[in-house]
Short mmCIF file of C-alpha atoms and ligand atoms in Angstrom, two decimals:
data_model
loop_
_atom_site.label_atom_id
_atom_site.label_comp_id
_atom_site.label_asym_id
_atom_site.label_seq_id
_atom_site.Cartn_x
_atom_site.Cartn_y
_atom_site.Cartn_z
CA UNK A 640 17.49 -18.50 -30.85
CA UNK A 641 13.95 -17.35 -31.60
CA UNK A 642 13.24 -16.05 -35.07
CA UNK A 643 11.19 -12.96 -34.19
CA UNK A 644 9.25 -11.31 -37.02
CA UNK A 645 9.00 -7.56 -36.50
CA UNK A 646 6.14 -5.42 -37.77
CA UNK A 647 6.65 -1.76 -36.85
CA UNK A 648 3.74 0.48 -35.85
CA UNK A 649 2.89 2.97 -38.62
CA UNK A 650 1.79 5.61 -36.12
CA UNK A 651 3.61 6.21 -32.83
CA UNK A 652 1.75 7.31 -29.70
CA UNK A 653 2.72 10.48 -27.88
CA UNK A 654 4.53 9.68 -24.64
CA UNK A 655 3.10 10.73 -21.27
CA UNK A 656 5.09 13.13 -19.07
CA UNK A 657 7.23 11.36 -16.43
CA UNK A 658 5.35 13.08 -13.58
CA UNK A 659 1.96 11.79 -14.77
CA UNK A 660 2.78 8.10 -15.20
CA UNK A 661 1.19 6.40 -12.18
CA UNK A 662 1.26 2.61 -12.43
CA UNK A 663 0.22 0.55 -15.47
CA UNK A 664 -1.94 3.11 -17.25
CA UNK A 665 0.10 3.78 -20.39
CA UNK A 666 1.36 1.22 -22.91
CA UNK A 667 4.06 1.41 -25.57
CA UNK A 668 3.73 1.11 -29.36
CA UNK A 669 4.52 -2.61 -29.72
CA UNK A 670 3.93 -5.96 -28.05
CA UNK A 671 5.48 -9.42 -28.34
CA UNK A 672 3.29 -12.46 -29.13
CA UNK A 673 4.10 -16.15 -29.57
CA UNK A 674 1.60 -19.01 -29.90
CA UNK A 675 1.64 -22.60 -28.70
CA UNK A 676 -0.13 -25.59 -30.20
CA UNK A 677 0.12 -29.11 -28.80
CA UNK A 678 2.29 -31.14 -31.16
CA UNK A 679 3.93 -28.04 -32.59
CA UNK A 680 5.27 -26.27 -29.48
CA UNK A 681 5.85 -22.50 -29.26
CA UNK A 682 5.87 -20.90 -32.69
CA UNK A 683 5.32 -17.70 -34.69
CA UNK A 684 7.21 -15.29 -32.43
CA UNK A 685 6.45 -11.72 -33.47
CA UNK A 686 6.59 -8.12 -32.36
CA UNK A 687 3.59 -6.24 -33.68
CA UNK A 688 1.85 -2.90 -33.05
CA UNK A 689 0.24 -2.80 -29.57
CA UNK A 690 -3.47 -3.47 -29.89
CA UNK A 691 -6.48 -5.66 -29.08
CA UNK A 692 -6.18 -9.44 -29.22
CA UNK A 693 -9.02 -11.38 -30.83
CA UNK A 694 -10.08 -14.60 -29.08
CA UNK A 695 -12.88 -17.11 -29.55
CA UNK A 696 -15.57 -16.60 -26.85
CA UNK A 697 -15.02 -20.22 -25.83
CA UNK A 698 -11.25 -19.68 -25.30
CA UNK A 699 -10.53 -21.56 -22.09
CA UNK A 700 -8.93 -18.62 -20.29
CA UNK A 701 -12.34 -16.91 -20.07
CA UNK A 702 -13.95 -19.88 -18.34
CA UNK A 703 -11.35 -21.66 -16.24
CA UNK A 704 -8.72 -18.94 -15.75
CA UNK A 705 -5.77 -20.95 -17.00
CA UNK A 706 -3.54 -17.89 -17.05
CA UNK A 707 -0.36 -16.57 -15.43
CA UNK A 708 1.86 -13.51 -15.50
CA UNK A 709 5.14 -11.93 -14.43
CA UNK A 710 6.35 -8.43 -13.62
CA UNK A 711 9.85 -6.99 -14.03
CA UNK A 712 11.31 -3.64 -15.00
CA UNK A 713 13.76 -1.96 -17.37
CA UNK A 714 15.66 1.06 -16.02
CA UNK A 715 17.41 3.97 -17.73
CA UNK A 716 20.96 4.69 -16.58
CA UNK A 717 22.33 8.23 -16.56
CA UNK A 718 24.43 7.37 -19.68
CA UNK A 719 21.11 6.44 -21.39
CA UNK A 720 21.89 2.72 -21.37
CA UNK A 721 18.92 0.49 -20.52
CA UNK A 722 19.17 -2.40 -18.05
CA UNK A 723 17.08 -5.17 -16.53
CA UNK A 724 17.18 -6.38 -12.93
CA UNK A 725 17.48 -10.17 -12.44
CA UNK A 726 15.25 -11.16 -15.40
CA UNK A 727 16.44 -14.78 -15.00
CA UNK A 728 14.61 -14.93 -11.64
CA UNK A 729 11.32 -13.77 -13.16
CA UNK A 730 11.65 -16.19 -16.06
CA UNK A 731 12.39 -19.10 -13.71
CA UNK A 732 9.37 -18.15 -11.59
CA UNK A 733 7.19 -17.89 -14.70
CA UNK A 734 8.15 -21.41 -15.64
CA UNK A 735 7.50 -22.66 -12.14
CA UNK A 736 4.02 -21.09 -12.33
CA UNK A 737 3.60 -22.78 -15.75
CA UNK A 738 4.23 -26.17 -14.13
CA UNK A 739 1.62 -25.49 -11.42
CA UNK A 740 -0.93 -24.37 -14.02
CA UNK A 741 -0.31 -27.21 -16.57
CA UNK A 742 0.93 -24.60 -19.08
CA UNK A 743 3.88 -25.47 -21.35
CA UNK A 744 7.08 -23.75 -20.23
CA UNK A 745 8.80 -21.14 -22.38
CA UNK A 746 12.53 -21.88 -22.85
CA UNK A 747 14.32 -19.38 -20.57
CA UNK A 748 16.65 -18.12 -23.30
CA UNK A 749 13.69 -17.48 -25.64
CA UNK A 750 11.80 -15.56 -22.96
CA UNK A 751 14.88 -13.40 -22.25
CA UNK A 752 15.45 -12.77 -25.95
CA UNK A 753 11.79 -11.75 -26.37
CA UNK A 754 11.98 -9.32 -23.42
CA UNK A 755 15.28 -7.79 -24.54
CA UNK A 756 14.21 -7.44 -28.18
CA UNK A 757 10.92 -5.75 -27.26
CA UNK A 758 12.54 -3.41 -24.71
CA UNK A 759 15.25 -2.52 -27.23
CA UNK A 760 12.63 -1.56 -29.85
CA UNK A 761 10.81 0.51 -27.22
CA UNK A 762 13.89 1.99 -25.52
CA UNK A 763 12.67 5.57 -26.06
CA UNK A 764 9.74 4.65 -23.80
CA UNK A 765 11.96 4.00 -20.77
CA UNK A 766 11.31 7.15 -18.71
CA UNK A 767 14.16 9.40 -17.52
CA UNK A 768 13.12 10.78 -14.13
CA UNK A 769 14.23 9.41 -10.80
CA UNK A 770 11.91 6.67 -9.53
CA UNK A 771 10.46 5.85 -12.95
CA UNK A 772 10.98 2.71 -15.05
CA UNK A 773 9.48 0.63 -17.85
CA UNK A 774 7.35 -2.13 -16.32
CA UNK A 775 7.47 -5.38 -18.30
CA UNK A 776 4.40 -7.60 -18.08
CA UNK A 777 4.80 -11.06 -19.70
CA UNK A 778 1.66 -13.24 -19.53
CA UNK A 779 0.39 -16.56 -20.87
CA UNK A 780 -3.22 -17.60 -21.37
CA UNK A 781 -5.18 -20.62 -22.65
CA UNK A 782 -6.75 -20.06 -26.07
CA UNK A 783 -8.18 -23.47 -27.01
CA UNK A 784 -11.85 -22.91 -27.95
CA UNK A 785 -13.70 -25.53 -25.92
CA UNK A 786 -15.46 -25.89 -22.56
CA UNK A 787 -14.28 -29.22 -21.09
CA UNK A 788 -12.30 -28.73 -17.89
CA UNK A 789 -8.75 -29.86 -18.62
CA UNK A 790 -5.50 -28.19 -19.66
CA UNK A 791 -5.76 -26.26 -22.91
CA UNK A 792 -3.93 -27.47 -26.00
CA UNK A 793 -3.33 -23.92 -27.25
CA UNK A 794 -1.81 -20.82 -25.59
CA UNK A 795 -0.49 -17.35 -26.32
CA UNK A 796 2.54 -15.78 -24.61
CA UNK A 797 2.37 -11.98 -24.76
CA UNK A 798 4.64 -9.23 -23.41
CA UNK A 799 3.45 -5.65 -22.99
CA UNK A 800 5.37 -2.67 -21.62
CA UNK A 801 4.20 0.23 -19.48
CA UNK A 802 6.20 3.30 -18.39
CA UNK A 803 5.55 3.65 -14.64
CA UNK A 804 6.15 5.88 -11.62
CA UNK A 805 5.45 4.70 -8.08
CA UNK A 806 2.96 1.91 -7.40
CA UNK A 807 1.41 3.82 -4.50
CA UNK A 808 0.30 7.38 -5.09
CA UNK A 809 2.28 8.47 -2.00
CA UNK A 810 5.62 7.13 -3.34
CA UNK A 811 7.93 6.15 -0.46
CA UNK A 812 5.49 7.44 2.20
CA UNK A 813 4.55 4.70 4.70
CA UNK A 814 1.29 2.89 3.86
CA UNK A 815 -1.55 1.81 6.16
CA UNK A 816 -2.49 -1.85 5.93
CA UNK A 817 -5.51 -3.68 7.28
CA UNK A 818 -5.09 -7.18 8.72
CA UNK A 819 -7.62 -9.30 6.80
CA UNK A 820 -9.76 -11.43 9.13
CA UNK A 821 -12.73 -12.22 6.86
CA UNK A 822 -11.30 -13.48 3.57
CA UNK A 823 -8.32 -15.70 2.75
CA UNK A 824 -6.00 -15.53 -0.22
CA UNK A 825 -4.87 -19.14 -0.40
CA UNK A 826 -4.37 -22.38 1.53
CA UNK A 827 -1.49 -24.82 1.63
CA UNK A 828 -1.57 -26.88 -1.56
CA UNK A 829 -3.32 -24.09 -3.47
CA UNK A 830 -1.79 -21.60 -5.87
CA UNK A 831 -0.44 -19.09 -3.33
CA UNK A 832 3.13 -19.27 -4.61
CA UNK A 833 2.15 -19.12 -8.28
CA UNK A 834 1.77 -15.79 -10.07
CA UNK A 835 -1.72 -16.31 -11.45
CA UNK A 836 -4.49 -13.81 -12.04
CA UNK A 837 -6.85 -15.96 -9.97
CA UNK A 838 -4.96 -15.12 -6.77
CA UNK A 839 -5.42 -11.43 -7.46
CA UNK A 840 -9.10 -11.86 -8.42
CA UNK A 841 -9.70 -13.62 -5.09
CA UNK A 842 -8.07 -10.70 -3.27
CA UNK A 843 -10.20 -7.93 -4.77
CA UNK A 844 -13.12 -7.90 -2.33
CA UNK A 845 -10.88 -7.70 0.73
CA UNK A 846 -8.78 -5.07 -1.02
CA UNK A 847 -11.87 -3.04 -1.94
CA UNK A 848 -13.24 -3.14 1.60
CA UNK A 849 -9.84 -2.11 2.97
CA UNK A 850 -9.62 0.82 0.55
CA UNK A 851 -13.13 1.95 1.51
CA UNK A 852 -11.85 2.15 5.06
CA UNK A 853 -8.74 4.15 4.20
CA UNK A 854 -6.14 1.36 3.89
CA UNK A 855 -3.78 0.87 0.95
CA UNK A 856 -3.75 -2.95 1.07
CA UNK A 857 -4.60 -5.95 3.22
CA UNK A 858 -2.26 -8.24 5.13
CA UNK A 859 -3.23 -11.83 4.38
CA UNK A 860 -3.13 -14.44 7.13
CA UNK A 861 -2.74 -18.16 6.44
CA UNK A 862 -5.99 -19.77 5.30
CA UNK A 863 -5.99 -22.64 7.82
CA UNK A 864 -5.12 -21.30 11.29
CA UNK A 865 -5.78 -17.65 10.35
CA UNK A 866 -2.81 -16.79 12.46
CA UNK A 867 0.40 -16.70 10.43
CA UNK A 868 1.26 -13.81 8.16
CA UNK A 869 1.46 -14.60 4.45
CA UNK A 870 1.90 -11.45 2.37
CA UNK A 871 0.23 -8.27 1.21
CA UNK A 872 -0.86 -9.42 -2.27
CA UNK A 873 1.15 -6.89 -4.26
CA UNK A 874 4.14 -7.26 -1.89
CA UNK A 875 6.00 -9.62 0.43
CA UNK A 876 6.37 -8.35 3.99
CA UNK A 877 9.28 -7.92 6.38
CA UNK A 878 9.42 -6.96 10.06
CA UNK A 879 12.36 -5.69 12.08
CA UNK A 880 11.97 -7.02 15.61
CA UNK A 881 14.60 -6.08 18.16
CA UNK A 882 17.13 -5.46 15.37
CA UNK A 883 16.53 -8.81 13.63
CA UNK A 884 14.85 -8.97 10.24
CA UNK A 885 12.00 -11.48 10.09
CA UNK A 886 9.94 -12.48 7.04
CA UNK A 887 7.46 -15.32 6.33
CA UNK A 888 9.22 -18.33 4.82
CA UNK A 889 8.43 -19.86 1.45
CA UNK A 890 8.16 -23.34 2.96
CA UNK A 891 4.36 -23.65 2.99
CA UNK A 892 3.98 -22.51 -0.61
CA UNK A 893 1.55 -19.77 0.45
CA UNK A 894 3.44 -16.71 -0.69
CA UNK A 895 4.95 -15.45 -3.88
CA UNK A 896 8.73 -16.02 -4.03
CA UNK A 897 9.44 -12.36 -4.73
CA UNK A 898 12.55 -11.30 -6.61
CA UNK A 899 12.80 -8.11 -4.52
CA UNK A 900 12.22 -10.25 -1.40
CA UNK A 901 15.13 -12.55 -2.31
CA UNK A 902 17.34 -9.58 -3.20
CA UNK A 903 16.63 -7.85 0.14
CA UNK A 904 17.46 -11.02 2.06
CA UNK A 905 20.76 -11.38 0.19
CA UNK A 906 21.69 -7.72 0.73
CA UNK A 907 20.74 -7.74 4.43
CA UNK A 908 22.81 -10.87 5.05
CA UNK A 909 25.74 -9.33 3.18
CA UNK A 910 25.49 -6.26 5.43
CA UNK A 911 25.61 -8.48 8.51
CA UNK A 912 21.96 -8.40 9.62
CA UNK A 913 20.34 -11.48 11.08
CA UNK A 914 17.52 -12.52 8.72
CA UNK A 915 15.01 -15.15 9.80
CA UNK A 916 12.72 -16.74 7.20
CA UNK A 917 10.11 -18.50 9.30
CA UNK A 918 6.50 -18.51 10.40
CA UNK A 919 5.51 -15.11 11.81
CA UNK A 920 2.22 -14.90 13.65
CA UNK A 921 0.14 -11.75 13.95
CA UNK A 922 0.23 -12.31 17.73
CA UNK A 923 4.03 -12.08 17.67
CA UNK A 924 3.76 -8.73 15.87
CA UNK A 925 1.19 -7.45 18.38
CA UNK A 926 3.41 -8.57 21.23
CA UNK A 927 6.53 -6.97 19.73
CA UNK A 928 4.55 -3.77 19.27
CA UNK A 929 3.38 -3.85 22.88
CA UNK A 930 6.82 -4.43 24.31
CA UNK A 931 8.40 -1.80 22.06
CA UNK A 932 10.59 -4.13 19.97
CA UNK A 933 8.77 -3.74 16.64
CA UNK A 934 11.23 -1.37 14.99
CA UNK A 935 10.11 -1.39 11.34
CA UNK A 936 8.00 -3.12 8.74
CA UNK A 937 8.13 -2.85 4.97
CA UNK A 938 6.76 -4.50 1.86
CA UNK A 939 8.86 -5.55 -1.13
CA UNK A 940 7.83 -6.05 -4.74
CA UNK A 941 8.86 -5.24 -8.29
CA UNK A 942 6.08 -2.71 -8.65
CA UNK A 943 6.30 -1.28 -5.13
CA UNK A 944 10.14 -1.68 -4.71
CA UNK A 945 10.36 -1.04 -0.92
CA UNK A 946 7.22 0.27 0.69
CA UNK A 947 7.45 1.17 4.38
CA UNK A 948 4.42 0.28 6.50
CA UNK A 949 3.32 3.01 8.91
CA UNK A 950 0.46 1.09 10.49
CA UNK A 951 -1.26 -2.30 10.60
CA UNK A 952 -4.82 -2.26 11.80
CA UNK A 953 -6.12 -5.55 13.21
CA UNK A 954 -9.86 -5.23 13.79
CA UNK A 955 -9.50 -1.79 15.34
CA UNK A 956 -6.23 -2.56 17.17
CA UNK A 957 -3.68 -0.16 15.73
CA UNK A 958 -0.04 -1.20 15.40
CA UNK A 959 1.77 2.03 14.62
CA UNK A 960 5.31 1.57 13.43
CA UNK A 961 8.24 3.94 13.81
CA UNK A 962 5.86 6.90 14.32
CA UNK A 963 4.51 6.40 10.79
CA UNK A 964 7.92 7.27 9.30
CA UNK A 965 10.25 5.24 7.07
CA UNK A 966 12.80 3.30 9.16
CA UNK A 967 16.58 3.11 8.61
CA UNK A 968 16.64 -0.47 7.24
CA UNK A 969 13.79 0.22 4.79
CA UNK A 970 15.57 3.38 3.64
CA UNK A 971 18.93 1.62 3.27
CA UNK A 972 17.39 -1.18 1.22
CA UNK A 973 15.52 1.29 -0.98
CA UNK A 974 18.63 3.41 -1.57
CA UNK A 975 20.88 0.45 -2.37
CA UNK A 976 18.45 -1.48 -4.55
CA UNK A 977 17.41 1.53 -6.59
CA UNK A 978 21.05 2.65 -6.98
CA UNK A 979 21.81 -0.73 -8.56
CA UNK A 980 18.65 -0.75 -10.64
CA UNK A 981 19.24 2.74 -12.04
CA UNK A 982 22.93 1.99 -12.61
CA UNK A 983 24.13 4.54 -10.03
CA UNK A 984 26.03 1.91 -8.03
CA UNK A 985 28.33 -0.87 -9.20
CA UNK A 986 26.62 -4.20 -9.87
CA UNK A 987 28.43 -6.03 -7.08
CA UNK A 988 25.86 -8.81 -6.92
CA UNK A 989 25.81 -9.60 -10.66
CA UNK A 990 22.09 -8.81 -10.87
CA UNK A 991 22.09 -6.42 -13.83
CA UNK A 992 21.48 -7.46 -17.45
CA UNK A 993 22.04 -4.65 -19.98
CA UNK A 994 19.78 -4.33 -23.05
CA UNK A 995 22.35 -3.60 -25.77
C1 COI B 1718 4.79 -6.80 -9.23
O1 COI B 1718 5.32 -6.30 -8.23
O2 COI B 1718 5.36 -6.89 -10.32
C2 COI B 1718 3.43 -7.31 -9.17
O3 COI B 1718 3.14 -8.12 -9.96
C3 COI B 1718 2.54 -6.79 -8.14
C4 COI B 1718 1.22 -6.30 -8.66
C5 COI B 1718 1.29 -5.09 -9.53
C6 COI B 1718 0.35 -7.37 -9.22
#
């Protein structure tokens, strides 16, 4: 059990209206912080007023990006109870990213206690309207003040909270995605499956160019053959081809092992769909489109939930899906997942953790 010191904010912020939330633009009154020193381990767990963090300019995170993060959500039920969705999966993934980044792991029970305690203190910040939630962003960064390239001996683990609406401005409206042919996100053996800021930094230029051309995101292809589909950066991707659900497998370590991805696979299998986790080439998608068997495509992610894809554009070749409308499998997944998350349906899968 962590001994968390709590220092309450003297002045509380005014809360934004539910219909003006957007994604990740507002932050609550408090944050969780815990420090690590080699020889001492994690120590000094505290919840303090939300505010700037002071770091030495030589702190290693600024120079060598030894940093990682997670994303999960707290939801308000209609009886005003607050609940988390599969936090154990996010904590396990955080620790797997820690191992890849030579960062000391945080004991899973301590991480869960920190999340629950902070969310409980901020429960009034969990928004009420349909489709809204409180996004939880845990992150760890290297703070040792020195410039040699090796793992830091000091870290901070911080959790901040942000009331959010939909990730995309259009909500559940199908998004347009550009197939990225110039840049790559990762290669086998790299950090593709780790949730590190560096992956997102490397994606920005492609993302910016796609946005300038009217696309919401880019579809990353594998960095070696430039042929197999990896993911969309902020989402994992699924395709429905001739009634079967197909999604890139985790085997090459190129893509993030998404919690929403895993949950969709489990639900689809339970409902009797065939789900194939395997290599999916962009040529296969073009071919399925041409012969009329590409029924649907959607992205999955904590932030985006289920995001139908209306079009992929591959260097001017347009793959239009389901007439640019949400398909039945995407809709069914969205309805069922969100019903569980918002406590409107029974927790048949055992995925819900209440914040008492
Ligand atoms: C999430 O879905 O939680 C993500 O981390 C995606 C993105 C906002 C970075």
